[in-house]
Coordinates of C-alpha atoms in Angstrom, one line a residue:
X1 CA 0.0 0.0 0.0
X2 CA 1.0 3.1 -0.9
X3 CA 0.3 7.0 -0.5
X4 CA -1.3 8.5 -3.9
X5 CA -2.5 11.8 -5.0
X6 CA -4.6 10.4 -7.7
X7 CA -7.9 8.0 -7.8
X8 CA -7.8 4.7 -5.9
X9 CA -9.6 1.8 -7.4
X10 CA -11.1 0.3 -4.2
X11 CA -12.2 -2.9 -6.4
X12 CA -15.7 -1.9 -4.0
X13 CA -18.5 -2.5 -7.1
X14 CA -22.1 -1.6 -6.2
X15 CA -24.5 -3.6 -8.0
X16 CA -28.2 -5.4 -8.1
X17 CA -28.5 -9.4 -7.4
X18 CA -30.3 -9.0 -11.1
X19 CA -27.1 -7.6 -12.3
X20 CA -24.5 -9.7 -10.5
X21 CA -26.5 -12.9 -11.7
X22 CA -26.2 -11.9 -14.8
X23 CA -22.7 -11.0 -15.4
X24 CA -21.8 -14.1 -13.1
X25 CA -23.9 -17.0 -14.0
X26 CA -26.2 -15.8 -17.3
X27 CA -29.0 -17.0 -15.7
X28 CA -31.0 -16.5 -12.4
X29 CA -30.7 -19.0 -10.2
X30 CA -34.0 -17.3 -8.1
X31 CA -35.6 -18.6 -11.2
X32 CA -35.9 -22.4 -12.6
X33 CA -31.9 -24.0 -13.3
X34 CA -32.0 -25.6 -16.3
X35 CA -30.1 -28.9 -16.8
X36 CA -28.0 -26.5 -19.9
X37 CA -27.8 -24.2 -17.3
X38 CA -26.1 -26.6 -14.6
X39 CA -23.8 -28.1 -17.8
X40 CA -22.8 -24.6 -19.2
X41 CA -21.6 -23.2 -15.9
X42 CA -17.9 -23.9 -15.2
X43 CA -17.1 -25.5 -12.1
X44 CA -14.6 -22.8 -11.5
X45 CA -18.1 -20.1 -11.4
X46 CA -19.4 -22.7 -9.4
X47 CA -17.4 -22.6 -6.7
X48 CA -16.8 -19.4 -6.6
X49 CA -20.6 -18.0 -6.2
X50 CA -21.0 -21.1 -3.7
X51 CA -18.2 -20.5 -1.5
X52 CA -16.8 -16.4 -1.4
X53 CA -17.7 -15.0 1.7
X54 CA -21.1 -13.2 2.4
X55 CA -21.0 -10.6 5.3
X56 CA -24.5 -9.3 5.2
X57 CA -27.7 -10.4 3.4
X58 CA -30.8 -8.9 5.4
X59 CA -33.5 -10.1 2.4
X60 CA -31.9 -13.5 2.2
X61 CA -32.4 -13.8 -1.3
X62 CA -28.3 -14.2 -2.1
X63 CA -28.0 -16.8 0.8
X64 CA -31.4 -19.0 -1.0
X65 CA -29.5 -18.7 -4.1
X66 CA -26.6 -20.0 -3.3
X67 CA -28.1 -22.8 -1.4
X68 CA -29.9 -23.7 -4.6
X69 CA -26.6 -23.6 -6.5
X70 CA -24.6 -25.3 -3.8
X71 CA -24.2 -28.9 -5.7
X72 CA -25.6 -30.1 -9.0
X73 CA -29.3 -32.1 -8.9
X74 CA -28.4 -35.8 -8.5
X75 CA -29.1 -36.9 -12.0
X76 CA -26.7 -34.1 -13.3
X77 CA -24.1 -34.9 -10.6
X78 CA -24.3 -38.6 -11.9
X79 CA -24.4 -37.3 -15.3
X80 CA -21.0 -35.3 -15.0
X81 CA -19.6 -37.9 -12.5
X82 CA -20.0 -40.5 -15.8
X83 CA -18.6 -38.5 -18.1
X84 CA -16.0 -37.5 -16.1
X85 CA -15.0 -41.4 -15.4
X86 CA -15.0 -41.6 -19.1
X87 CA -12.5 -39.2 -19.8
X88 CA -10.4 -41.6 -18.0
X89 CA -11.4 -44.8 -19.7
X90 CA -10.7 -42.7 -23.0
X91 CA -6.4 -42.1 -22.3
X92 CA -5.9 -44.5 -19.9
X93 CA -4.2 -47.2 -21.8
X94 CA -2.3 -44.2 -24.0
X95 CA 0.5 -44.1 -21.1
X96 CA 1.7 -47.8 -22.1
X97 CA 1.2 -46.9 -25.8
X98 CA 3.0 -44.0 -26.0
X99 CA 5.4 -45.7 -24.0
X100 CA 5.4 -48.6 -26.5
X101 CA 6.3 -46.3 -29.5
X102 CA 9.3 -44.7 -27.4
X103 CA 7.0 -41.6 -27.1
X104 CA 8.3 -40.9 -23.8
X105 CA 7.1 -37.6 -23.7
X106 CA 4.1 -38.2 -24.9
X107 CA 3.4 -40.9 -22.2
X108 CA 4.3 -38.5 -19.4
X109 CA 2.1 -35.8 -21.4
X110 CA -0.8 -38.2 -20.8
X111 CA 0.2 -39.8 -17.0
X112 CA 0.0 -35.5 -16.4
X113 CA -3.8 -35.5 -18.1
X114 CA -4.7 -38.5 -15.9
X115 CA -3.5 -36.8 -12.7
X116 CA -5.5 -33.7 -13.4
X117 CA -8.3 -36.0 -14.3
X118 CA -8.4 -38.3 -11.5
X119 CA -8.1 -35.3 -8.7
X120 CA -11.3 -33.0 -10.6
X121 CA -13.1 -37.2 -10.4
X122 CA -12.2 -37.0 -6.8
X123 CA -13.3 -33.3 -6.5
X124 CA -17.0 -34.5 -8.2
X125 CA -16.9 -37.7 -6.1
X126 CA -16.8 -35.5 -2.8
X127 CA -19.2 -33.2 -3.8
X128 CA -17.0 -30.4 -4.5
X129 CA -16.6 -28.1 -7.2
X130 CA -12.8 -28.7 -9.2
X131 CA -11.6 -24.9 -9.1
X132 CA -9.1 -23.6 -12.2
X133 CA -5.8 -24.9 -12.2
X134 CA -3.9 -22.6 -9.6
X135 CA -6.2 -23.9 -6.9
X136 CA -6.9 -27.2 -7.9
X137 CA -4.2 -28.8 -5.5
X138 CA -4.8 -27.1 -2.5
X139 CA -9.2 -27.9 -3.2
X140 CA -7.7 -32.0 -3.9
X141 CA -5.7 -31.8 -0.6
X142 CA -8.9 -30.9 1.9
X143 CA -10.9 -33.6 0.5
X144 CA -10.4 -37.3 2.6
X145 CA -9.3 -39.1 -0.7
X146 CA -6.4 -37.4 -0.7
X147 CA -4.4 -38.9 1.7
X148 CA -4.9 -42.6 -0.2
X149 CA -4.4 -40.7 -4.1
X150 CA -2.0 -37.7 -3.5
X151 CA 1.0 -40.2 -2.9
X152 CA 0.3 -42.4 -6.2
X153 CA -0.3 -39.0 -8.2
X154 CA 3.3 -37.6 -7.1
X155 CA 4.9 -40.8 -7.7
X156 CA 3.5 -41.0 -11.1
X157 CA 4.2 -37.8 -12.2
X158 CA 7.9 -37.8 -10.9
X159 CA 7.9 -41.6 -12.5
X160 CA 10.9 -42.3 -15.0
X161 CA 9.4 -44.9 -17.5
X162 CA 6.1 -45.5 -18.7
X163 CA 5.8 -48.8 -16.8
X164 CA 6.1 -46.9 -13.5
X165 CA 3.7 -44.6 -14.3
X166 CA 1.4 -47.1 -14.6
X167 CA 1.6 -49.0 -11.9
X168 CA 1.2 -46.0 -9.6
X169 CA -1.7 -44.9 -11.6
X170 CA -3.0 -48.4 -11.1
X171 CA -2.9 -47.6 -7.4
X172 CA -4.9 -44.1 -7.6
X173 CA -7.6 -45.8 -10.4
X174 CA -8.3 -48.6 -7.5
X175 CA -8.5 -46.0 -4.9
X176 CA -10.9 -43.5 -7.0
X177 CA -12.8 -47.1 -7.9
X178 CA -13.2 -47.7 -4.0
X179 CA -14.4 -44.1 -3.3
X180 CA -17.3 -44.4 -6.3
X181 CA -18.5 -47.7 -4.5
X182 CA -18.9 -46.4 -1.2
X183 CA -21.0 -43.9 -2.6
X184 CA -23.7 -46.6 -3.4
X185 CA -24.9 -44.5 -6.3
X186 CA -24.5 -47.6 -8.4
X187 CA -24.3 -51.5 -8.2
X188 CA -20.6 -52.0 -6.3
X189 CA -17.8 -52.7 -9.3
X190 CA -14.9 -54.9 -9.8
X191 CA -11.9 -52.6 -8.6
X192 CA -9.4 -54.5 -9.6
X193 CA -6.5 -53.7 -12.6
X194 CA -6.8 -55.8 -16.0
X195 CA -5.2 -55.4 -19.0
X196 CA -6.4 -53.6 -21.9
X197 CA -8.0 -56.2 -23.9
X198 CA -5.4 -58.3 -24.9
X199 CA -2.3 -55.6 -24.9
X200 CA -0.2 -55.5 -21.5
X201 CA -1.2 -52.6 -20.4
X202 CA -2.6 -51.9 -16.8
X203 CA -5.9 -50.5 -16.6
X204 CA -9.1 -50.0 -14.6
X205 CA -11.8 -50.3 -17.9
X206 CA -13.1 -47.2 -16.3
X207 CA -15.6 -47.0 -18.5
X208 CA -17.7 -49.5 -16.7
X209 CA -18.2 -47.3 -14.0
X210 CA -19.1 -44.4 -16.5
X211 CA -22.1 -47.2 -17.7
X212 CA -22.8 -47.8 -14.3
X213 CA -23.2 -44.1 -13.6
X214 CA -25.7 -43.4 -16.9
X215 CA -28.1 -46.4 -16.4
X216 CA -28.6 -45.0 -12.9
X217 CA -29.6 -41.9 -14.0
X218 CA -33.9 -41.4 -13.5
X219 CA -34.0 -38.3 -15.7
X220 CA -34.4 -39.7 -19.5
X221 CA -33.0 -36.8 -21.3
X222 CA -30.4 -36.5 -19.2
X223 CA -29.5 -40.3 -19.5
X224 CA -29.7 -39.3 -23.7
X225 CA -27.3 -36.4 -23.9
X226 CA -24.0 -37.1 -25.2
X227 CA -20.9 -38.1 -22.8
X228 CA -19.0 -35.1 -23.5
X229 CA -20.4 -33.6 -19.8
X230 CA -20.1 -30.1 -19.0
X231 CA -18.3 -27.0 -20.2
X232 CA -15.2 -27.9 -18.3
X233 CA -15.1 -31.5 -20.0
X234 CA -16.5 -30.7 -23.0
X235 CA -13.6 -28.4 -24.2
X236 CA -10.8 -31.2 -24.2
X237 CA -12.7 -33.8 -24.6
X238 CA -10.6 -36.6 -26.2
X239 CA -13.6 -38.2 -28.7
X240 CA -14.8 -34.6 -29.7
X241 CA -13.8 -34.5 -33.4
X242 CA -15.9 -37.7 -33.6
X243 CA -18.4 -36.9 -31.6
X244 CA -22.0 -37.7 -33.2
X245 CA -23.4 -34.6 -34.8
X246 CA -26.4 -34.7 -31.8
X247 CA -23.2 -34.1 -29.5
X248 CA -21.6 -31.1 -31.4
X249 CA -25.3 -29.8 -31.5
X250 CA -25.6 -30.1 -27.5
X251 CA -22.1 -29.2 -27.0
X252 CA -22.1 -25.6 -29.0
X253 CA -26.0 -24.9 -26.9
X254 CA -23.5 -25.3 -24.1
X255 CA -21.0 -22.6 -24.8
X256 CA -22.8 -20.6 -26.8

C-alpha cells in the first residue's frame, strides 16, 4: 500500500442481485436452473458463487441462491460424475502406448492429463466443485481421498518410465474405484487392474463405472445427452472430433 494523489480503485462494485446474476452466471438462479444451465456453468463459477464469503444479506435472497446452487441435482451430478469417469477410460491405456512407440514424452504428457483428471473425479466424487488450475491442489488436498491418491499421483508424475507410471496410476484408479463404491450410487464394481483387452497394459476399464453411472440416472434426457459432460469436459474432450453430430449440436447450446 501506498500513498497516492490520484484515484484509488477500491475494487468496491455496487451492483443489483439482477445484475451480479447476470454478469456471473447468465442466468438467475432465483428462477428455474436448467439442466443446460447446470452443464454450461464452469465448475470454477461454481465454486466461486458457492463458496466467497457473504457478510450481510438482510433479504436472504443471495443466501437462497446460493443454497440452490450449492451442488448439482443428483441426476446431473451422476451425469457429469460418468462423463468425467470416461475421460479416463478414453487415455488410460495411452500411457503404455505412447510408451510402446518410445514416445516418452508423450506418455508423461498423458500420466500429467490423468493426474488432473483423476483429482477434478475425486473433487466430483466429494461433492466439491474442481476450481481452475492454480487452486486445484490445495481444493484436492482438503478432500479425505487425498491422503490414499495424492501419494500415487506424485509418484507418477515424478515416474521415469512409462511402466512406473502405470503402476502408480493403477494404485490411484483402485483407490478412486473404492471411493465411487462407497457412494452406493451404483451396483458396487470390480476394482481391480486388467489389461487392456489383450495388450499389456494396466488398466481400470473405467468405462464401466461411466455405464454404471448413466443407467442409474432417473431423468431420461439427461441419461440421452451425449458423454461429453459439462463445459469444463467438453472443451478437451478426447472423442470430440468424432463426436455424433447430436453431440456437437448439444455441445455448441453449451457454450454458446
Amino acid at each position: 500500500m501506498a500513498f497516492t494523489d490520484g484515484l484509488v480503485f477500491h475494487r468496491v462494485d455496487v451492483t443489483t442481485l439482477d445484475s451480479w446474476f447476470a454478469d456471473h452466471l447468465g442466468f438467475d438462479p432465483r428462477d428455474t436452473v436448467s439442466t443446460l444451465d447446470w452443464l454450461a456453468l464452469p465448475t470454477q463459477v461454481l465454486a466461486e458463487v458457492t463458496g466467497g464469503a457473504v457478510f450481510h444479506d438482510g433479504p436472504g435472497e443471495l443466501t437462497s441462491a446460493r443454497s440452490r446452487l450449492a451442488w448439482y441435482p443428483d441426476d446431473i451430478w451422476r451425469y457429469v460424475l460418468a462423463c468425467q469417469w470416461q475421460r479416463i477410460g478414453q487415455e488410460e491405456a495411452f500411457v503404455g502406448r505412447c510408451g510402446e512407440v518410445g514416445d516418452d514424452l508423450g506418455s508423461a504428457v498423458v500420466t500429467a492429463r490423468l493426474a488432473r483428471d483423476l483429482m477434478r473425479l475425486n473433487l466430483l466424487t466429494h461433492r466439491r466443485y474442481p476450481p481452475y488450475g492454480k487452486w486445484l491442489g490445495s481444493a484436492f488436498a482438503r478432500i479425505p481421498s487425498a491422503a490414499t491418491i495424492g501419494p500415487a499421483l506424485r509418484a507418477t508424475i515424478g515416474a521415469i518410465t512409462w511402466q512406473e507410471r502405470e503402476n502408480h496410476l493403477a494404485t490411484a484408479y483402485t483407490a478412486a474405484a473404492t471411493s465411487h463404491n462407497e457412494l452406493g450410487l451404483t451396483d458396487p464394481l470390480d476394482t481391480s487392474i486388467r489389461n487392456y483387452h489383450e495388450r499389456p497394459f494396466r488398466v481400470l476399464r473405467a468405462e464401466r463405472f461411466a455405464d454404471a453411472l448413466i443407467d442409474s440416472i432417473s431423468d431420461p434426457e439427461i441419461r440421452a445427452l451425449p458423454r461429453t459432460g459439462s463445459v469444463d469436459q467438453f472443451v478437451d474432450c478426447t472423442d470430440l472430433l468424432t463426436a455424433a453430430p447430436k453431440a456437437r449440436a448439444v455441445t455448441t447450446r453449451l457454450v454458446g
